[in-house]
Amino acid sequence: MKTIEVTASRSYQVLIGSGLLSALGREVKKLCKASKVAIVSDSIVFPLYGERAASSLREAGFEVIDFVFPAGEESKNGRVYLELLNFLAENHITRSDCLIALGGGVVGDLTGFAAATFLRGIDFIQVPTTLLAAVDSSVGGKTAIDLPAGKNLCGAFYQPKLVLCDTDALNTLPEDIFRDGCAEVIKYGILYDPALFAHLTQFGLAFHREDVIARCVELKRDVVMEDEFDTGARMKLNLGHTIGHGVEAQSHFSISHGKAVAIGMAIVARAAQRQKLCTAETKEQIVALIQQFGLPTETEYDAESLYKSALSDKKRAGGTVNLIVPIAIGNCILYPIEVTKLQSFIQEGL
Ligand code: GLY
């Protein structure tokens, strides 16, 4: 097992290892005075892991209730959020009680936002069950729901009390969803860590899960500790995301987040090489690694459509969009680009 300490507006540990779900009750007991805990999960994850989580919590002396909603991004909305708050109120969850987010990014974001706002803030624990949630969304305190106008437009920075990642949960992930998380893992290698990039290149999908998840969490921890509220260094985590957001939006979200980010990273790498910001070798290494993981690097959408969708991304600041651009493997820069030049930048990367 690996333990990573995060010190932000709240300090907490990220525990990563095989079989940890059965230790959930014991770990929560160390941290929370709660008498009652509410497991929040979705219709795919709860049947797989809900009972194991609940019995571990019951063995530790907690009264356990559960709120399960239909799996999928469509559930990350105001209606389900209010249903969850009403459920917590009707079940007399108090300020000293605790929520457990058992699932992927949707579950974590929604539960975190409910925890941030119910009774003006109660404790919550992240138990990520997807690779994407393990390496990214469960750590760092971004919580949100989607609005009809866009993803994650309503949210709060609210750190969990603990992140407990049982790597065994990845064994039941459909391969496609596992690959989605791999796009975020590749992102950390490109952004910060040539050794991680080399490990992924050597082992492909057979990479060492516990070590790689721990390394990604360490890298994210360092960024969150430097810039918890996303005003500078943390923006780099958006490598591939602005153009990826355009791909997701153009496909009406039929292209998943990880695949869209993979396409976004490839477009940025190709454009960066054409603008002589990085070498052809760097661009080729990035595109080849994305392809090695079975992720896409091309899109059917044209530069104008991607540009229009990318403009609605919430990372836009006035007349400028902050792109993240690779200079070399492990070294990326914040690259503010005028909105008027964004379409031609995308065109160069197609
Ligand atoms: N997922 C990007 C961040 O946490 O900042």
Short mmCIF file of N, CA and C in Angstrom, two decimals, residues 6 22 41 72 77 84 96 105 122 140 156 180-181 187 199 201 203 218 233 240 242 276 296 309 320:
data_model
loop_
_atom_site.label_atom_id
_atom_site.label_comp_id
_atom_site.label_asym_id
_atom_site.label_seq_id
_atom_site.Cartn_x
_atom_site.Cartn_y
_atom_site.Cartn_z
N VAL A 6 -1.63 14.92 1.45
CA VAL A 6 -1.98 16.15 0.73
C VAL A 6 -2.21 17.24 1.78
N SER A 22 -11.93 -3.33 2.13
CA SER A 22 -12.34 -3.98 3.39
C SER A 22 -11.81 -3.23 4.61
N SER A 41 -23.52 6.26 -4.47
CA SER A 41 -22.91 5.45 -5.54
C SER A 41 -23.85 5.40 -6.74
N GLY A 72 -23.85 7.44 -15.06
CA GLY A 72 -23.66 8.25 -16.27
C GLY A 72 -23.62 9.74 -15.99
N ASN A 77 -26.52 16.25 -12.31
CA ASN A 77 -27.31 17.46 -12.56
C ASN A 77 -27.99 17.96 -11.29
N LEU A 84 -30.42 14.06 -3.64
CA LEU A 84 -29.43 13.60 -2.65
C LEU A 84 -29.54 14.44 -1.37
N SER A 96 -21.92 16.08 12.01
CA SER A 96 -20.79 15.22 12.40
C SER A 96 -20.80 13.90 11.63
N GLY A 105 -15.76 9.44 -11.48
CA GLY A 105 -15.73 10.90 -11.40
C GLY A 105 -17.09 11.52 -11.16
N ILE A 122 -20.23 19.10 5.23
CA ILE A 122 -19.97 17.94 6.10
C ILE A 122 -18.84 17.11 5.48
N GLY A 140 -7.81 16.59 -4.84
CA GLY A 140 -7.66 18.01 -5.16
C GLY A 140 -8.87 18.87 -4.90
N ALA A 156 -17.73 23.70 -6.24
CA ALA A 156 -16.99 24.31 -5.13
C ALA A 156 -15.66 23.58 -4.99
N ASP A 180 -9.77 5.12 -21.01
CA ASP A 180 -10.12 6.52 -20.78
C ASP A 180 -9.25 7.13 -19.68
N GLY A 181 -9.11 6.38 -18.59
CA GLY A 181 -8.26 6.85 -17.49
C GLY A 181 -6.81 6.94 -17.91
N LYS A 187 -1.21 12.04 -19.69
CA LYS A 187 -1.12 13.50 -19.50
C LYS A 187 -0.07 13.86 -18.44
N HIS A 199 8.09 4.68 -18.62
CA HIS A 199 7.48 3.46 -18.07
C HIS A 199 6.23 3.08 -18.89
N THR A 201 5.61 3.90 -21.96
CA THR A 201 6.05 3.48 -23.29
C THR A 201 6.55 2.03 -23.25
N PHE A 203 5.75 -0.40 -20.93
CA PHE A 203 4.80 -1.44 -20.49
C PHE A 203 3.41 -1.32 -21.11
N GLU A 218 0.90 11.81 -6.58
CA GLU A 218 1.96 12.69 -6.04
C GLU A 218 2.10 13.95 -6.89
N ALA A 233 -0.63 27.36 -11.61
CA ALA A 233 0.01 26.07 -11.91
C ALA A 233 -1.01 24.96 -12.20
N GLY A 240 -4.66 19.31 -23.20
CA GLY A 240 -5.54 18.55 -24.09
C GLY A 240 -7.02 18.78 -23.82
N THR A 242 -8.95 21.75 -23.43
CA THR A 242 -9.74 22.81 -24.07
C THR A 242 -10.22 22.33 -25.44
N LYS A 276 7.01 25.30 -34.05
CA LYS A 276 8.40 25.15 -33.58
C LYS A 276 8.53 25.37 -32.06
N PRO A 296 -7.61 7.49 -29.50
CA PRO A 296 -7.59 8.19 -30.80
C PRO A 296 -6.70 9.43 -30.79
N SER A 309 -16.72 25.40 -30.14
CA SER A 309 -17.01 24.68 -28.89
C SER A 309 -15.97 24.98 -27.82
N THR A 320 -8.69 35.83 -24.30
CA THR A 320 -7.55 34.90 -24.34
C THR A 320 -7.96 33.51 -23.85
#
